Amino acid sequence: MALSLVGVVGTAAYAADETPRPAAGSAATAAAEASSTSAGTEAQSDPSGVDRNAAVTPVPGTTGEPGSVVGVESSIAPGLYQTAYSPSRSSLYVTSAVGRPPVTQSSLIKLDADTLAYQNHVVPEVDPTATGRDGKPLEGARYAVYGVAVDDEHGTVWVTNTRQNTVAVYDADTLALVKQFDKDIVSHSRDVVIDAARERAYVSSARSNKIAVFDTSTNTQLADITVGKDSDDFSAMSLSLDEASGTLVTVSASSTKAAIIDVASGSITEVPLPANVARASGVAYNPATGRIYVASQGSGDLVVVEKDGTVVNQVVTATDVKDADGKDVSSGALNVALDPINSLVYVTNRNAGTITVHDRDGTIRQTIDAGRNPNHVLHDGRGNVYAVNKGGSRDGSTKNDYVQRFSVVAASLPSATPTAAPDAAPTRPSTPSPATVSTPSAIASAAVQTSGRAEGRNDGASVVAVSVSDGGGSGSGLARTGVSLGAAVAAAALVIGGVLLVRARRHA
């Protein structure tokens, strides 16, 4: 087994300030393909800014230390907001919308979820009736895409058109527009999640106390879910769904509350949050424990609460953060994702420019340089977490944002006995991921393997191998980023010494 570092980045998120502000029929597959072809041959006129050949590189500071989180990233396009993962297609869908109204640059991008390689993209249609606050027409304004979710059962991708207060449905394979819903049906439509078991899509309304409900089999709108008295009492932000139990959890930006909704019965339980929580925006729910994880922009913290509101932990995710004018600001904790495979919680800290990795109790285990204005995080159910930033490259050389993918590095410890038991099954070599990134440590590990087996012998020496696991690792040994690769090289040297010692003893 060679020492390898695997990570890929994935991406999208929401606006710099998530606090709600005043707003400003099926398409044929052939038409979508024609549009895509046109975009390829007339790159100058493509208003998406998508880089189809964007390189994938390691996230700075994620060194591959055993037990830590490691990642890769790609500067795919500007204005990234959110991501959605499709297990059946192994694709990652990324939304992009640049600037404030009129938003003329937007795209829905499809990537390979394992390699982050470009697959396709589509530019949303122009809104011919768009107007500004003054009532004047907004030339070139598009049905820009923000929130995103995949409905694998029906082969569609749902997006929120926040500027038009509505949603749209695209074909998951061709990205052809399936349906553009009428404007002004969901006030400041934000997040969307898919309930495949019940054929429903739930869309949060950040300017009201409503959650819109759609039938995904007919693409029609149903009755809303109402939470609280009004938008001051509850304004729904992020959504977290446990499909198995039919539990939908959301959090309010206008009050210190979360809400647990039984989508089958319609019952709603409000969960109190600490009084000093300000402008909560991100939420993740753990159905195994019943705990709710809330990221709050104003207070810059991660709050962990039980279903009854009992506070498990409240952790400030970064300190000594200042804005461009040198004023003290919070970390800007914006979104949160729970990785149940590795028992980790990821938080994007917009003002701090970091992603903090926490254990299930909220304790920070690792801090990652996520680039400028990290925006959104998503768990894919395989042990990977995708993230996006919304501030261009770290050095300012490009306006394209990063889509990132993170995984936990798993360590294979040396065997206690040099030879396997007689009835032990033979070990099958692992298949390297197409997104594998070689490191000096990987080369060292490969050299150890070669030295022990170059002559077709098994010297009985154990070889240490480290690789990124898509589903393994407990995360208990997470390290701070920026750790030197020296430890890995030293480990390789010790193993080489062991191999030579075994040889010497045998020749003796």
Short mmCIF file of C-alpha atoms in Angstrom, two decimals, residues 178-458:
data_model
loop_
_atom_site.label_atom_id
_atom_site.label_comp_id
_atom_site.label_asym_id
_atom_site.label_seq_id
_atom_site.Cartn_x
_atom_site.Cartn_y
_atom_site.Cartn_z
CA VAL A 178 -37.65 21.28 -16.82
CA LYS A 179 -39.77 23.92 -15.12
CA GLN A 180 -39.39 27.54 -14.13
CA PHE A 181 -41.96 28.32 -11.44
CA ASP A 182 -43.72 31.68 -11.35
CA LYS A 183 -42.04 34.54 -9.56
CA ASP A 184 -42.93 35.63 -6.01
CA ILE A 185 -44.17 32.28 -4.69
CA VAL A 186 -41.45 31.86 -2.00
CA SER A 187 -40.25 35.07 -0.37
CA HIS A 188 -36.43 35.12 -0.57
CA SER A 189 -36.21 31.41 -1.36
CA ARG A 190 -33.03 30.14 0.26
CA ASP A 191 -32.39 26.43 0.93
CA VAL A 192 -34.04 23.44 -0.72
CA VAL A 193 -33.96 19.80 0.42
CA ILE A 194 -35.48 16.72 -1.22
CA ASP A 195 -37.58 14.13 0.61
CA ALA A 196 -37.46 11.26 -1.89
CA ALA A 197 -39.49 8.89 0.28
CA ARG A 198 -42.46 11.26 0.27
CA GLU A 199 -41.78 12.89 -3.11
CA ARG A 200 -41.49 16.33 -1.62
CA ALA A 201 -39.19 19.33 -1.89
CA TYR A 202 -38.98 21.76 1.03
CA VAL A 203 -37.81 25.35 0.44
CA SER A 204 -37.03 27.83 3.22
CA SER A 205 -38.27 31.41 2.97
CA ALA A 206 -35.81 33.75 4.66
CA ARG A 207 -38.24 36.67 4.61
CA SER A 208 -41.18 34.91 6.15
CA ASN A 209 -42.07 32.21 8.66
CA LYS A 210 -43.00 29.80 5.87
CA ILE A 211 -41.41 26.70 4.39
CA ALA A 212 -42.73 26.06 0.90
CA VAL A 213 -43.63 22.49 -0.06
CA PHE A 214 -43.60 21.01 -3.59
CA ASP A 215 -44.67 17.66 -5.05
CA THR A 216 -41.59 16.37 -6.89
CA SER A 217 -43.57 13.83 -8.93
CA THR A 218 -45.76 16.52 -10.53
CA ASN A 219 -43.62 19.62 -9.92
CA THR A 220 -46.50 21.46 -8.31
CA GLN A 221 -46.66 23.62 -5.20
CA LEU A 222 -48.55 22.40 -2.13
CA ALA A 223 -49.57 24.06 1.12
CA ASP A 224 -46.82 25.84 3.09
CA ILE A 225 -45.54 24.85 6.52
CA THR A 226 -45.89 27.76 8.96
CA VAL A 227 -43.44 28.13 11.84
CA GLY A 228 -44.07 30.70 14.55
CA LYS A 229 -46.29 33.78 14.48
CA ASP A 230 -44.57 35.87 11.80
CA SER A 231 -41.17 36.61 10.26
CA ASP A 232 -40.00 38.44 13.39
CA ASP A 233 -40.83 35.41 15.48
CA PHE A 234 -39.26 32.94 13.04
CA SER A 235 -37.50 33.36 9.68
CA ALA A 236 -36.40 29.99 8.27
CA MET A 237 -32.81 29.70 7.06
CA SER A 238 -30.97 26.41 6.50
CA LEU A 239 -32.81 23.08 6.40
CA SER A 240 -31.70 19.65 7.63
CA LEU A 241 -33.80 16.58 6.81
CA ASP A 242 -33.77 13.08 8.26
CA GLU A 243 -35.70 11.29 5.54
CA ALA A 244 -36.06 8.01 7.46
CA SER A 245 -38.06 9.56 10.30
CA GLY A 246 -39.54 12.43 8.32
CA THR A 247 -37.91 15.01 10.60
CA LEU A 248 -37.19 18.44 9.13
CA VAL A 249 -35.11 20.85 11.22
CA THR A 250 -34.62 24.55 10.57
CA VAL A 251 -33.26 27.59 12.41
CA SER A 252 -34.39 31.21 12.64
CA ALA A 253 -32.26 34.27 11.81
CA SER A 254 -34.72 36.67 13.46
CA SER A 255 -35.03 34.92 16.84
CA THR A 256 -33.15 32.53 19.10
CA LYS A 257 -35.01 29.41 18.03
CA ALA A 258 -34.72 26.23 16.05
CA ALA A 259 -37.71 24.16 15.00
CA ILE A 260 -38.28 20.41 14.62
CA ILE A 261 -41.02 19.53 12.13
CA ASP A 262 -42.67 16.14 11.70
CA VAL A 263 -43.49 16.34 7.99
CA ALA A 264 -46.00 13.48 8.20
CA SER A 265 -48.16 14.84 11.03
CA GLY A 266 -47.30 18.50 10.60
CA SER A 267 -46.44 18.90 14.27
CA ILE A 268 -43.83 21.54 15.09
CA THR A 269 -41.64 21.72 18.19
CA GLU A 270 -39.74 24.95 18.81
CA VAL A 271 -36.33 24.54 20.44
CA PRO A 272 -34.89 27.50 22.41
CA LEU A 273 -31.31 28.57 21.76
CA PRO A 274 -29.03 30.53 24.11
CA ALA A 275 -30.07 34.18 24.47
CA ASN A 276 -26.75 35.48 23.10
CA VAL A 277 -27.09 33.64 19.78
CA ALA A 278 -27.36 36.22 17.00
CA ARG A 279 -28.44 35.76 13.36
CA ALA A 280 -28.39 31.98 13.30
CA SER A 281 -28.18 30.64 9.75
CA GLY A 282 -26.77 27.11 9.52
CA VAL A 283 -28.27 23.94 10.99
CA ALA A 284 -27.48 20.21 11.05
CA TYR A 285 -29.45 17.47 12.78
CA ASN A 286 -28.16 14.17 14.13
CA PRO A 287 -31.08 11.69 14.20
CA ALA A 288 -29.02 9.14 16.11
CA THR A 289 -28.61 11.43 19.13
CA GLY A 290 -31.31 14.04 18.54
CA ARG A 291 -28.75 16.81 18.79
CA ILE A 292 -29.02 19.99 16.76
CA TYR A 293 -25.97 21.95 15.56
CA VAL A 294 -26.45 25.66 14.84
CA ALA A 295 -24.01 28.11 13.22
CA SER A 296 -24.67 31.77 14.01
CA GLN A 297 -23.18 34.68 12.06
CA GLY A 298 -23.72 37.44 14.58
CA SER A 299 -22.36 35.63 17.61
CA GLY A 300 -19.77 33.70 15.57
CA ASP A 301 -20.29 30.38 17.27
CA LEU A 302 -21.38 26.77 17.00
CA VAL A 303 -24.15 25.85 19.40
CA VAL A 304 -24.91 22.21 20.21
CA VAL A 305 -28.29 21.58 21.82
CA GLU A 306 -30.47 18.62 22.66
CA LYS A 307 -34.00 18.44 21.28
CA ASP A 308 -35.35 19.94 24.50
CA GLY A 309 -33.02 22.94 24.25
CA THR A 310 -30.46 21.73 26.78
CA VAL A 311 -27.17 23.33 25.77
CA VAL A 312 -24.36 20.82 25.28
CA ASN A 313 -21.79 23.37 24.13
CA GLN A 314 -21.44 26.86 22.70
CA VAL A 315 -18.10 27.39 21.00
CA VAL A 316 -16.75 30.61 19.47
CA THR A 317 -15.17 29.41 16.22
CA ALA A 318 -12.53 32.18 15.89
CA THR A 319 -11.29 35.18 17.87
CA ASP A 320 -9.40 38.38 17.04
CA VAL A 321 -11.20 38.70 13.70
CA LYS A 322 -11.30 42.15 12.09
CA ASP A 323 -13.00 43.56 9.03
CA ALA A 324 -11.39 45.56 6.23
CA ASP A 325 -11.55 48.71 8.38
CA GLY A 326 -9.85 47.05 11.32
CA LYS A 327 -12.99 46.76 13.41
CA ASP A 328 -13.60 43.71 15.58
CA VAL A 329 -16.15 41.30 14.10
CA SER A 330 -17.34 37.80 14.85
CA SER A 331 -16.04 34.76 13.00
CA GLY A 332 -19.19 34.91 10.87
CA ALA A 333 -20.07 31.24 11.43
CA LEU A 334 -22.40 30.72 8.49
CA ASN A 335 -23.15 27.09 7.67
CA VAL A 336 -22.67 23.71 9.32
CA ALA A 337 -22.57 20.09 8.14
CA LEU A 338 -22.51 16.86 10.16
CA ASP A 339 -20.35 13.98 8.93
CA PRO A 340 -21.84 10.98 10.78
CA ILE A 341 -19.34 8.58 9.22
CA ASN A 342 -16.41 10.19 11.02
CA SER A 343 -18.40 11.81 13.86
CA LEU A 344 -17.28 15.30 12.85
CA VAL A 345 -18.99 18.66 12.42
CA TYR A 346 -17.77 21.25 9.89
CA VAL A 347 -18.46 24.99 10.19
CA THR A 348 -17.73 27.68 7.59
CA ASN A 349 -16.52 30.90 9.22
CA ARG A 350 -17.00 33.61 6.64
CA ASN A 351 -15.25 36.51 8.36
CA ALA A 352 -12.38 34.38 9.66
CA GLY A 353 -11.76 32.66 6.30
CA THR A 354 -11.68 29.24 7.93
CA ILE A 355 -13.51 25.97 8.26
CA THR A 356 -13.43 24.60 11.79
CA VAL A 357 -13.75 20.85 12.36
CA HIS A 358 -15.44 19.87 15.61
CA ASP A 359 -16.20 16.63 17.40
CA ARG A 360 -19.83 15.73 18.15
CA ASP A 361 -19.71 17.67 21.42
CA GLY A 362 -18.59 20.83 19.62
CA THR A 363 -14.91 20.89 20.62
CA ILE A 364 -12.69 22.27 17.85
CA ARG A 365 -10.28 19.61 16.57
CA GLN A 366 -8.84 21.31 13.49
CA THR A 367 -8.92 24.69 11.74
CA ILE A 368 -8.55 24.81 7.95
CA ASP A 369 -7.61 27.73 5.69
CA ALA A 370 -10.71 27.78 3.47
CA GLY A 371 -9.89 30.89 1.44
CA ARG A 372 -11.78 34.16 1.46
CA ASN A 373 -15.38 34.10 2.69
CA PRO A 374 -16.12 30.37 2.99
CA ASN A 375 -19.82 29.95 2.42
CA HIS A 376 -21.34 26.46 2.47
CA VAL A 377 -20.57 22.89 3.55
CA LEU A 378 -22.25 19.62 2.60
CA HIS A 379 -21.78 15.99 3.69
CA ASP A 380 -22.21 13.35 0.95
CA GLY A 381 -22.94 10.30 3.10
CA ARG A 382 -19.61 8.66 2.18
CA GLY A 383 -17.35 10.45 4.63
CA ASN A 384 -16.59 13.38 2.33
CA VAL A 385 -17.50 17.01 2.93
CA TYR A 386 -17.78 19.57 0.14
CA ALA A 387 -17.33 23.31 0.65
CA VAL A 388 -17.23 26.51 -1.36
CA ASN A 389 -15.88 29.98 -0.72
CA LYS A 390 -17.15 33.24 -2.11
CA GLY A 391 -14.23 35.64 -2.24
CA GLY A 392 -12.01 34.56 -5.13
CA SER A 393 -8.53 33.10 -4.71
CA ARG A 394 -6.46 33.61 -1.58
CA ASP A 395 -3.92 35.80 -3.37
CA GLY A 396 -6.51 37.76 -5.33
CA SER A 397 -5.20 36.55 -8.69
CA THR A 398 -8.63 35.34 -9.84
CA LYS A 399 -12.26 36.03 -8.98
CA ASN A 400 -13.07 32.34 -9.36
CA ASP A 401 -14.06 30.70 -6.10
CA TYR A 402 -12.93 27.36 -4.71
CA VAL A 403 -14.96 24.20 -4.66
CA GLN A 404 -13.37 21.88 -2.11
CA ARG A 405 -13.65 18.30 -0.96
CA PHE A 406 -12.43 17.11 2.43
CA SER A 407 -11.85 13.62 3.82
CA VAL A 408 -10.35 12.12 6.96
CA VAL A 409 -6.93 10.51 6.66
CA ALA A 410 -6.99 6.96 7.99
CA ALA A 411 -3.90 5.19 9.33
CA SER A 412 -3.14 1.47 8.99
CA LEU A 413 -1.11 0.46 12.02
CA PRO A 414 1.72 -2.11 11.86
CA SER A 415 0.62 -5.64 12.71
CA ALA A 416 1.52 -6.96 16.17
CA THR A 417 2.71 -10.24 14.65
CA PRO A 418 4.89 -10.41 11.53
CA THR A 419 2.89 -13.20 9.88
CA ALA A 420 -0.84 -13.54 9.31
CA ALA A 421 -2.89 -16.31 10.87
CA PRO A 422 -3.26 -19.43 8.64
CA ASP A 423 -6.97 -18.80 8.07
CA ALA A 424 -6.65 -15.07 7.48
CA ALA A 425 -8.05 -13.83 4.18
CA PRO A 426 -5.47 -12.41 1.78
CA THR A 427 -5.25 -8.64 1.71
CA ARG A 428 -6.44 -7.12 -1.55
CA PRO A 429 -4.52 -4.04 -2.72
CA SER A 430 -6.60 -0.89 -2.56
CA THR A 431 -7.53 0.79 -5.80
CA PRO A 432 -6.15 4.33 -5.94
CA SER A 433 -8.65 7.14 -6.40
CA PRO A 434 -8.46 9.02 -9.69
CA ALA A 435 -8.09 12.17 -7.63
CA THR A 436 -5.02 10.91 -5.75
CA VAL A 437 -2.40 13.59 -5.13
CA SER A 438 1.12 12.30 -4.66
CA THR A 439 3.23 13.65 -1.81
CA PRO A 440 6.83 13.10 -0.70
CA SER A 441 5.47 10.79 1.99
CA ALA A 442 3.67 8.70 -0.62
CA ILE A 443 6.90 8.27 -2.54
CA ALA A 444 8.70 7.23 0.64
CA SER A 445 6.05 4.64 1.43
CA ALA A 446 6.21 3.24 -2.09
CA ALA A 447 9.98 2.92 -1.72
CA VAL A 448 9.54 0.88 1.45
CA GLN A 449 7.20 -1.51 -0.33
CA THR A 450 9.62 -1.98 -3.20
CA SER A 451 12.60 -2.64 -0.96
CA GLY A 452 10.75 -5.43 0.82
CA ARG A 453 9.33 -7.18 -2.24
CA ALA A 454 11.65 -6.45 -5.13
CA GLU A 455 12.85 -10.03 -5.18
CA GLY A 456 9.40 -11.57 -4.74
CA ARG A 457 9.96 -12.33 -1.06
CA ASN A 458 7.84 -11.53 1.95
#
